[in-house]
Structure formats: structure tokens, C-alpha cells
PDB file of C-alpha atoms and ligand atoms in Angstrom:
ATOM      1  CA  MET U   1      58.658  96.814  82.039  1.00  0.00           C
ATOM      2  CA  ARG U   2      59.426  99.553  79.498  1.00  0.00           C
ATOM      3  CA  ILE U   3      62.492 101.550  80.459  1.00  0.00           C
ATOM      4  CA  LEU U   4      62.914 104.861  78.604  1.00  0.00           C
ATOM      5  CA  LEU U   5      66.545 105.896  78.087  1.00  0.00           C
ATOM      6  CA  VAL U   6      67.230 109.564  77.371  1.00  0.00           C
ATOM      7  CA  ALA U   7      70.584 111.340  77.063  1.00  0.00           C
ATOM      8  CA  ASP U   8      72.196 114.516  75.773  1.00  0.00           C
ATOM      9  CA  ILE U   9      69.152 116.775  75.887  1.00  0.00           C
ATOM     10  CA  HIS U  10      71.386 119.853  75.785  1.00  0.00           C
ATOM     11  CA  GLY U  11      68.818 122.486  76.633  1.00  0.00           C
ATOM     12  CA  ASN U  12      66.562 121.639  73.693  1.00  0.00           C
ATOM     13  CA  ARG U  13      63.120 121.831  75.297  1.00  0.00           C
ATOM     14  CA  PRO U  14      61.025 121.452  72.110  1.00  0.00           C
ATOM     15  CA  ALA U  15      62.842 118.201  71.316  1.00  0.00           C
ATOM     16  CA  LEU U  16      62.483 116.838  74.841  1.00  0.00           C
ATOM     17  CA  GLU U  17      58.784 117.664  75.024  1.00  0.00           C
ATOM     18  CA  ALA U  18      58.133 115.941  71.696  1.00  0.00           C
ATOM     19  CA  ILE U  19      58.930 112.510  73.127  1.00  0.00           C
ATOM     20  CA  ARG U  20      55.654 110.571  73.207  1.00  0.00           C
ATOM     21  CA  GLU U  21      56.695 107.195  74.474  1.00  0.00           C
ATOM     22  CA  PRO U  22      54.877 105.172  77.133  1.00  0.00           C
ATOM     23  CA  TYR U  23      57.253 103.963  79.810  1.00  0.00           C
ATOM     24  CA  ASP U  24      57.320 102.554  83.303  1.00  0.00           C
ATOM     25  CA  VAL U  25      60.686 103.970  84.363  1.00  0.00           C
ATOM     26  CA  ALA U  26      62.807 106.686  82.749  1.00  0.00           C
ATOM     27  CA  LEU U  27      66.608 106.816  83.077  1.00  0.00           C
ATOM     28  CA  PHE U  28      68.644 109.918  82.246  1.00  0.00           C
ATOM     29  CA  LEU U  29      72.210 109.430  81.052  1.00  0.00           C
ATOM     30  CA  GLY U  30      73.613 112.928  81.324  1.00  0.00           C
ATOM     31  CA  ASP U  31      74.010 116.289  79.544  1.00  0.00           C
ATOM     32  CA  ALA U  32      70.719 118.046  80.252  1.00  0.00           C
ATOM     33  CA  VAL U  33      72.318 121.426  79.553  1.00  0.00           C
ATOM     34  CA  GLU U  34      74.613 123.594  77.376  1.00  0.00           C
ATOM     35  CA  TYR U  35      74.381 124.313  73.656  1.00  0.00           C
ATOM     36  CA  GLY U  36      70.565 124.750  73.721  1.00  0.00           C
ATOM     37  CA  VAL U  37      69.084 127.856  75.333  1.00  0.00           C
ATOM     38  CA  GLU U  38      66.289 126.413  77.513  1.00  0.00           C
ATOM     39  CA  PRO U  39      68.188 124.535  80.232  1.00  0.00           C
ATOM     40  CA  ALA U  40      65.822 125.090  83.170  1.00  0.00           C
ATOM     41  CA  PRO U  41      62.771 123.249  81.762  1.00  0.00           C
ATOM     42  CA  CYS U  42      65.037 120.397  80.696  1.00  0.00           C
ATOM     43  CA  ILE U  43      66.476 120.011  84.208  1.00  0.00           C
ATOM     44  CA  ASP U  44      62.941 120.137  85.559  1.00  0.00           C
ATOM     45  CA  TRP U  45      61.746 117.443  83.133  1.00  0.00           C
ATOM     46  CA  VAL U  46      64.534 115.126  84.247  1.00  0.00           C
ATOM     47  CA  ARG U  47      63.917 115.875  87.931  1.00  0.00           C
ATOM     48  CA  LYS U  48      60.213 115.065  87.613  1.00  0.00           C
ATOM     49  CA  ARG U  49      60.290 112.104  85.251  1.00  0.00           C
ATOM     50  CA  CYS U  50      63.564 110.246  85.601  1.00  0.00           C
ATOM     51  CA  ALA U  51      63.804 107.837  88.498  1.00  0.00           C
ATOM     52  CA  TYR U  52      67.583 107.626  88.098  1.00  0.00           C
ATOM     53  CA  SER U  53      70.044 110.081  86.551  1.00  0.00           C
ATOM     54  CA  VAL U  54      73.783 110.440  86.051  1.00  0.00           C
ATOM     55  CA  ARG U  55      75.839 113.590  85.466  1.00  0.00           C
ATOM     56  CA  GLY U  56      77.238 114.439  82.044  1.00  0.00           C
ATOM     57  CA  ASN U  57      80.349 116.475  81.294  1.00  0.00           C
ATOM     58  CA  HIS U  58      78.206 119.488  80.407  1.00  0.00           C
ATOM     59  CA  ASP U  59      76.094 119.178  83.559  1.00  0.00           C
ATOM     60  CA  HIS U  60      79.360 119.067  85.498  1.00  0.00           C
ATOM     61  CA  GLY U  61      80.814 122.023  83.597  1.00  0.00           C
ATOM     62  CA  THR U  62      77.767 124.180  84.241  1.00  0.00           C
ATOM     63  CA  ALA U  63      77.368 123.126  87.876  1.00  0.00           C
ATOM     64  CA  HIS U  64      80.960 123.910  88.794  1.00  0.00           C
ATOM     65  CA  ASP U  65      81.753 126.532  86.115  1.00  0.00           C
ATOM     66  CA  VAL U  66      84.697 124.456  84.981  1.00  0.00           C
ATOM     67  CA  PRO U  67      87.147 126.606  82.949  1.00  0.00           C
ATOM     68  CA  ARG U  68      85.802 126.858  79.416  1.00  0.00           C
ATOM     69  CA  PRO U  69      87.576 125.658  76.312  1.00  0.00           C
ATOM     70  CA  PRO U  70      89.494 128.430  74.516  1.00  0.00           C
ATOM     71  CA  VAL U  71      87.471 130.262  71.888  1.00  0.00           C
ATOM     72  CA  THR U  72      89.990 129.150  69.267  1.00  0.00           C
ATOM     73  CA  GLN U  73      88.281 125.752  69.312  1.00  0.00           C
ATOM     74  CA  HIS U  74      85.997 124.836  66.442  1.00  0.00           C
ATOM     75  CA  GLY U  75      82.568 123.286  66.200  1.00  0.00           C
ATOM     76  CA  PHE U  76      80.782 122.019  69.264  1.00  0.00           C
ATOM     77  CA  LYS U  77      83.785 122.685  71.510  1.00  0.00           C
ATOM     78  CA  TYR U  78      83.659 126.343  70.479  1.00  0.00           C
ATOM     79  CA  LEU U  79      79.961 126.452  71.400  1.00  0.00           C
ATOM     80  CA  THR U  80      80.553 125.249  74.958  1.00  0.00           C
ATOM     81  CA  GLY U  81      81.976 128.582  76.162  1.00  0.00           C
ATOM     82  CA  PRO U  82      79.265 131.008  75.071  1.00  0.00           C
ATOM     83  CA  THR U  83      76.415 128.631  75.825  1.00  0.00           C
ATOM     84  CA  ARG U  84      77.769 127.795  79.298  1.00  0.00           C
ATOM     85  CA  ALA U  85      77.568 131.445  80.272  1.00  0.00           C
ATOM     86  CA  LEU U  86      73.966 131.633  79.058  1.00  0.00           C
ATOM     87  CA  THR U  87      73.078 128.335  80.728  1.00  0.00           C
ATOM     88  CA  ARG U  88      74.401 129.542  84.079  1.00  0.00           C
ATOM     89  CA  GLU U  89      72.345 132.727  83.749  1.00  0.00           C
ATOM     90  CA  ARG U  90      69.187 130.816  82.930  1.00  0.00           C
ATOM     91  CA  ILE U  91      69.154 128.248  85.745  1.00  0.00           C
ATOM     92  CA  SER U  92      68.417 128.695  89.431  1.00  0.00           C
ATOM     93  CA  GLU U  93      70.658 127.783  92.326  1.00  0.00           C
ATOM     94  CA  ALA U  94      68.374 124.791  92.941  1.00  0.00           C
ATOM     95  CA  ASP U  95      68.887 123.710  89.305  1.00  0.00           C
ATOM     96  CA  ARG U  96      72.655 124.054  89.713  1.00  0.00           C
ATOM     97  CA  ARG U  97      72.517 121.886  92.829  1.00  0.00           C
ATOM     98  CA  THR U  98      70.474 119.305  90.918  1.00  0.00           C
ATOM     99  CA  LEU U  99      73.164 119.103  88.216  1.00  0.00           C
ATOM    100  CA  ALA U 100      75.937 118.849  90.803  1.00  0.00           C
ATOM    101  CA  GLY U 101      74.013 116.212  92.732  1.00  0.00           C
ATOM    102  CA  TRP U 102      73.615 113.685  89.947  1.00  0.00           C
ATOM    103  CA  PRO U 103      76.115 110.884  90.592  1.00  0.00           C
ATOM    104  CA  LEU U 104      78.749 109.826  88.058  1.00  0.00           C
ATOM    105  CA  THR U 105      77.481 106.243  88.007  1.00  0.00           C
ATOM    106  CA  GLN U 106      74.376 104.385  89.161  1.00  0.00           C
ATOM    107  CA  PHE U 107      73.839 100.654  89.627  1.00  0.00           C
ATOM    108  CA  LEU U 108      70.285  99.381  89.820  1.00  0.00           C
ATOM    109  CA  THR U 109      68.222  96.258  89.201  1.00  0.00           C
ATOM    110  CA  LEU U 110      64.921  96.614  87.335  1.00  0.00           C
ATOM    111  CA  ASP U 111      62.759  93.581  86.608  1.00  0.00           C
ATOM    112  CA  GLY U 112      65.698  91.350  87.487  1.00  0.00           C
ATOM    113  CA  VAL U 113      68.000  93.086  84.974  1.00  0.00           C
ATOM    114  CA  ARG U 114      71.195  94.479  86.506  1.00  0.00           C
ATOM    115  CA  ILE U 115      71.918  97.879  84.976  1.00  0.00           C
ATOM    116  CA  MET U 116      74.853 100.273  85.163  1.00  0.00           C
ATOM    117  CA  MET U 117      74.336 103.898  84.117  1.00  0.00           C
ATOM    118  CA  VAL U 118      77.228 106.211  83.187  1.00  0.00           C
ATOM    119  CA  HIS U 119      77.446 109.178  80.814  1.00  0.00           C
ATOM    120  CA  ALA U 120      80.699 108.255  79.035  1.00  0.00           C
ATOM    121  CA  THR U 121      82.526 105.091  80.203  1.00  0.00           C
ATOM    122  CA  PRO U 122      83.271 103.321  83.494  1.00  0.00           C
ATOM    123  CA  ARG U 123      86.948 104.302  83.148  1.00  0.00           C
ATOM    124  CA  ASP U 124      86.220 108.001  82.605  1.00  0.00           C
ATOM    125  CA  PRO U 125      82.576 108.670  83.511  1.00  0.00           C
ATOM    126  CA  LEU U 126      82.389 112.201  82.134  1.00  0.00           C
ATOM    127  CA  ASP U 127      84.616 112.520  79.101  1.00  0.00           C
ATOM    128  CA  GLU U 128      85.834 109.399  77.358  1.00  0.00           C
ATOM    129  CA  TYR U 129      84.429 108.937  73.851  1.00  0.00           C
ATOM    130  CA  ALA U 130      83.209 105.346  73.426  1.00  0.00           C
ATOM    131  CA  PRO U 131      82.856 104.173  69.837  1.00  0.00           C
ATOM    132  CA  PRO U 132      80.476 101.328  68.934  1.00  0.00           C
ATOM    133  CA  ASP U 133      83.357  98.874  69.116  1.00  0.00           C
ATOM    134  CA  VAL U 134      83.158  95.479  70.828  1.00  0.00           C
ATOM    135  CA  ASN U 135      86.876  95.320  71.660  1.00  0.00           C
ATOM    136  CA  PHE U 136      86.856  98.809  73.173  1.00  0.00           C
ATOM    137  CA  TRP U 137      83.880  97.931  75.354  1.00  0.00           C
ATOM    138  CA  ALA U 138      85.250  94.522  76.328  1.00  0.00           C
ATOM    139  CA  ARG U 139      88.208  96.314  77.966  1.00  0.00           C
ATOM    140  CA  ARG U 140      85.995  98.892  79.636  1.00  0.00           C
ATOM    141  CA  LEU U 141      83.713  96.197  81.076  1.00  0.00           C
ATOM    142  CA  GLU U 142      86.464  94.146  82.717  1.00  0.00           C
ATOM    143  CA  GLY U 143      85.481  93.568  86.332  1.00  0.00           C
ATOM    144  CA  ILE U 144      81.968  94.986  85.832  1.00  0.00           C
ATOM    145  CA  ASP U 145      79.253  92.392  86.338  1.00  0.00           C
ATOM    146  CA  VAL U 146      76.018  93.794  84.907  1.00  0.00           C
ATOM    147  CA  ASP U 147      73.485  92.698  82.287  1.00  0.00           C
ATOM    148  CA  VAL U 148      73.140  96.097  80.619  1.00  0.00           C
ATOM    149  CA  ILE U 149      75.269  99.238  80.623  1.00  0.00           C
ATOM    150  CA  CYS U 150      73.448 102.402  79.538  1.00  0.00           C
ATOM    151  CA  VAL U 151      75.605 105.277  78.276  1.00  0.00           C
ATOM    152  CA  GLY U 152      75.366 108.567  76.366  1.00  0.00           C
ATOM    153  CA  HIS U 153      77.923 111.224  75.385  1.00  0.00           C
ATOM    154  CA  THR U 154      78.572 110.245  71.760  1.00  0.00           C
ATOM    155  CA  HIS U 155      75.293 111.617  70.354  1.00  0.00           C
ATOM    156  CA  ARG U 156      75.325 108.459  68.259  1.00  0.00           C
ATOM    157  CA  PRO U 157      72.741 105.756  68.973  1.00  0.00           C
ATOM    158  CA  TYR U 158      74.056 102.217  69.124  1.00  0.00           C
ATOM    159  CA  ALA U 159      73.675  98.857  70.833  1.00  0.00           C
ATOM    160  CA  LEU U 160      76.337  96.177  71.139  1.00  0.00           C
ATOM    161  CA  GLU U 161      76.463  92.721  72.657  1.00  0.00           C
ATOM    162  CA  VAL U 162      79.778  92.518  74.517  1.00  0.00           C
ATOM    163  CA  GLY U 163      80.132  89.114  76.133  1.00  0.00           C
ATOM    164  CA  LYS U 164      77.166  88.758  78.464  1.00  0.00           C
ATOM    165  CA  THR U 165      76.568  92.516  78.636  1.00  0.00           C
ATOM    166  CA  LEU U 166      74.408  94.697  76.402  1.00  0.00           C
ATOM    167  CA  VAL U 167      75.892  98.164  75.806  1.00  0.00           C
ATOM    168  CA  ILE U 168      73.205 100.631  74.797  1.00  0.00           C
ATOM    169  CA  ASN U 169      73.520 104.299  73.873  1.00  0.00           C
ATOM    170  CA  PRO U 170      70.215 106.025  73.032  1.00  0.00           C
ATOM    171  CA  GLY U 171      71.875 108.862  71.109  1.00  0.00           C
ATOM    172  CA  SER U 172      70.958 112.484  71.709  1.00  0.00           C
ATOM    173  CA  VAL U 173      67.523 113.966  72.344  1.00  0.00           C
ATOM    174  CA  GLY U 174      68.502 117.519  71.518  1.00  0.00           C
ATOM    175  CA  LEU U 175      71.672 117.941  69.444  1.00  0.00           C
ATOM    176  CA  GLN U 176      72.498 115.806  66.456  1.00  0.00           C
ATOM    177  CA  ARG U 177      75.873 115.570  64.771  1.00  0.00           C
ATOM    178  CA  GLU U 178      75.539 112.905  62.092  1.00  0.00           C
ATOM    179  CA  GLY U 179      73.263 114.527  59.552  1.00  0.00           C
ATOM    180  CA  ASP U 180      69.857 113.364  60.807  1.00  0.00           C
ATOM    181  CA  PRO U 181      68.042 116.261  62.517  1.00  0.00           C
ATOM    182  CA  ARG U 182      65.586 114.010  64.376  1.00  0.00           C
ATOM    183  CA  GLY U 183      66.002 113.378  68.070  1.00  0.00           C
ATOM    184  CA  SER U 184      66.714 109.923  69.404  1.00  0.00           C
ATOM    185  CA  TYR U 185      66.089 107.823  72.492  1.00  0.00           C
ATOM    186  CA  ALA U 186      65.851 104.138  73.369  1.00  0.00           C
ATOM    187  CA  VAL U 187      63.448 101.761  75.062  1.00  0.00           C
ATOM    188  CA  LEU U 188      64.718  98.793  77.013  1.00  0.00           C
ATOM    189  CA  SER U 189      62.477  95.846  77.947  1.00  0.00           C
ATOM    190  CA  GLY U 190      64.456  93.233  79.824  1.00  0.00           C
ATOM    191  CA  ARG U 191      67.355  92.541  77.461  1.00  0.00           C
ATOM    192  CA  ASP U 192      65.389  93.621  74.380  1.00  0.00           C
ATOM    193  CA  TYR U 193      65.788  97.141  73.084  1.00  0.00           C
ATOM    194  CA  GLU U 194      64.613  99.604  70.455  1.00  0.00           C
ATOM    195  CA  LEU U 195      66.595 102.618  69.230  1.00  0.00           C
ATOM    196  CA  LYS U 196      64.077 105.226  68.134  1.00  0.00           C
ATOM    197  CA  ARG U 197      64.154 108.473  66.159  1.00  0.00           C
ATOM    198  CA  PHE U 198      61.488 111.148  66.531  1.00  0.00           C
ATOM    199  CA  GLU U 199      60.521 114.360  64.760  1.00  0.00           C
ATOM    200  CA  TYR U 200      60.175 117.551  66.761  1.00  0.00           C
ATOM    201  CA  PRO U 201      59.344 121.203  66.014  1.00  0.00           C
ATOM    202  CA  VAL U 202      62.834 122.290  64.970  1.00  0.00           C
ATOM    203  CA  ALA U 203      61.512 125.778  64.122  1.00  0.00           C
ATOM    204  CA  GLU U 204      60.676 126.277  67.805  1.00  0.00           C
ATOM    205  CA  ALA U 205      64.209 125.409  68.883  1.00  0.00           C
ATOM    206  CA  VAL U 206      65.628 127.669  66.159  1.00  0.00           C
ATOM    207  CA  ALA U 207      63.385 130.559  67.258  1.00  0.00           C
ATOM    208  CA  ALA U 208      64.518 130.183  70.878  1.00  0.00           C
ATOM    209  CA  VAL U 209      68.160 130.391  69.798  1.00  0.00           C
ATOM    210  CA  GLU U 210      67.492 133.384  67.536  1.00  0.00           C
ATOM    211  CA  ALA U 211      65.869 135.221  70.445  1.00  0.00           C
ATOM    212  CA  ALA U 212      68.733 134.497  72.860  1.00  0.00           C
ATOM    213  CA  PRO U 213      71.545 136.936  73.671  1.00  0.00           C
ATOM    214  CA  LEU U 214      74.216 135.011  71.775  1.00  0.00           C
ATOM    215  CA  ALA U 215      76.722 136.078  69.110  1.00  0.00           C
ATOM    216  CA  ASP U 216      75.611 135.695  65.502  1.00  0.00           C
ATOM    217  CA  GLU U 217      78.236 132.993  64.835  1.00  0.00           C
ATOM    218  CA  VAL U 218      76.955 130.956  67.787  1.00  0.00           C
ATOM    219  CA  LYS U 219      73.366 131.261  66.542  1.00  0.00           C
ATOM    220  CA  HIS U 220      74.447 130.288  63.034  1.00  0.00           C
ATOM    221  CA  LEU U 221      76.167 127.125  64.245  1.00  0.00           C
ATOM    222  CA  LEU U 222      73.397 126.051  66.614  1.00  0.00           C
ATOM    223  CA  THR U 223      70.477 126.681  64.296  1.00  0.00           C
ATOM    224  CA  GLY U 224      72.361 124.983  61.469  1.00  0.00           C
ATOM    225  CA  ALA U 225      72.882 121.933  63.658  1.00  0.00           C
ATOM    226  CA  TYR U 226      69.170 121.855  64.534  1.00  0.00           C
ATOM    227  CA  ARG U 227      68.058 122.141  60.911  1.00  0.00           C
ATOM    228  CA  ASP U 228      70.592 119.806  59.307  1.00  0.00           C
ATOM    229  CA  GLY U 229      71.569 117.434  62.111  1.00  0.00           C
ATOM    230  CA  GLN U 230      75.182 118.613  61.920  1.00  0.00           C
ATOM    231  CA  LEU U 231      77.158 121.823  62.163  1.00  0.00           C
ATOM    232  CA  PRO U 232      77.103 123.998  59.024  1.00  0.00           C
ATOM    233  CA  ASN U 233      80.012 124.795  56.707  1.00  0.00           C
ATOM    234  CA  GLY U 234      82.044 121.713  57.350  1.00  0.00           C
ATOM    235  CA  LYS U 235      82.535 122.668  60.994  1.00  0.00           C
ATOM    236  CA  ALA U 236      81.145 119.369  62.189  1.00  0.00           C
ATOM    237  CA  SER U 237      84.573 117.966  62.926  1.00  0.00           C
ATOM    238  CA  PRO U 238      85.311 119.060  66.480  1.00  0.00           C
ATOM    239  CA  GLY U 239      87.013 115.779  67.272  1.00  0.00           C
ATOM    240  CA  PRO U 240      85.388 113.123  69.341  1.00  0.00           C
ATOM    241  CA  SER U 241      86.326 114.205  72.853  1.00  0.00           C
ATOM    242  CA  LYS U 242      83.607 116.646  73.956  1.00  0.00           C
ATOM    243  CA  PRO U 243      80.238 115.728  72.483  1.00  0.00           C
TER     244      PRO U 243
HETATM  245 FE1  FE2 O 301      76.469 115.601  75.109  1.00  0.00          FE
END
């Protein structure tokens, strides 16, 4: 069984639609929305294709209009405010209910493999930044008896063997922060995995941002991130807490 893992789409429809991977089951690990300007088709894609989904911090923020970070923030944190307003304008009430309805965690067994899904970590399902660190994950997995834990949030693909558990993070489909503009996802087959990068029509995502009613600074940051895989002008250091 090929299990497709997707996370952190962030409203980037051209990236999402460029995934050409055969799969039997798709799992979504949170953050369908915010930053990118085409949230509705991304929510719809997840609703139609992903058998199981969990809520990300940005899905939660949009669904409940959580107070936005102050505009004095830099980098990606700064972008959350203006793009949340646009996201809320561009989704329907049914879309909002879909975001709010995704659970924080899911436990499932596929092909005999026991899987936990969570956007960030079991301790803090929405917000905690989990580095690719065995000791960090060993503490987070205490008392959790699964074969594989699938996570997102960091926008950094990685896989770690932590005791008897595989920790896998497919990286981000739609918003890169480490200098590689390609999207990423993962495929899980039993306990085997592949972390994959894919090209997508970046110009289409840039054009959608340019056409959106956003401030010039917001457009500059977003389109720079799409083109270069990181925020322009050294602003790619928003701290690790809100990817
Ligand atoms: Fe994210």
C-alpha cells in the first residue's frame, strides 16, 4: 500500500495540483491555508482526496479567527495577519467548518502499520516546533505506542528512527523556507518511506499573488519565497515557532 503524506499546502494551488504520485491512501497533516491566496481549492483537494486529515495551526487560526500576530513581527509571522484576512474572505462557511472539523490527532492502522497523525507534536498538536532530533522525539513519544508518527509544521522534510517508531515529516507542499523552491511530500509503504521533491509552475503561484488584494510588501515576501524557496532580503529568520 502506497500512502501519500502531504502537509503545509498553505493555499498554493499550483503546487498542490502538480503532485503526480500514485497512491492508495492520502493523509493530510495540516495547514491547508494562509500565506498562499487560493485556499478554497486546496481545502477542496484535501476534502476529496485525503482519507484522514488533521488540523494545522493555520487551519485553526483561519477557522476560529484567532487573534493575529502583531504586524511588528517579521518574516512568515508577519505574513499570517494579512493573508488570514484574505483567506477568510476567499473560503465559504462550509470550508471554514471543514477546517474547524479536522481533529488535532488521528490514530489509524493501515496494512497492519499503526500510525499517529498530528500537525506539530503529541505534546502540543498545533504549535510546537519539532526539530529532526532523536532525543527530542524520544521524549515526545513516551507513552505513545505506534509504528509511525506522521507530522508536518516545520516545512522541513525529515525521517527519524526513534526506538521502534518512525517519525516522518513530508515537508511543505506549498511554502518553502530552506532555499529549495520545489515542493515536497512523502510516500510511506509499510515502514519504508521516500521523501520526494517536485517542480511546479511557480510563475502561476506568483501571478495569483500579484493579482490578489494584498500590500506590496506582502506580495514581495510571498513571491520571493515562491521563487527562491525562502523569504527575500534576509527576512527568512522568523524564529521556529510558527511555520
Ligand atoms: Fe505550516
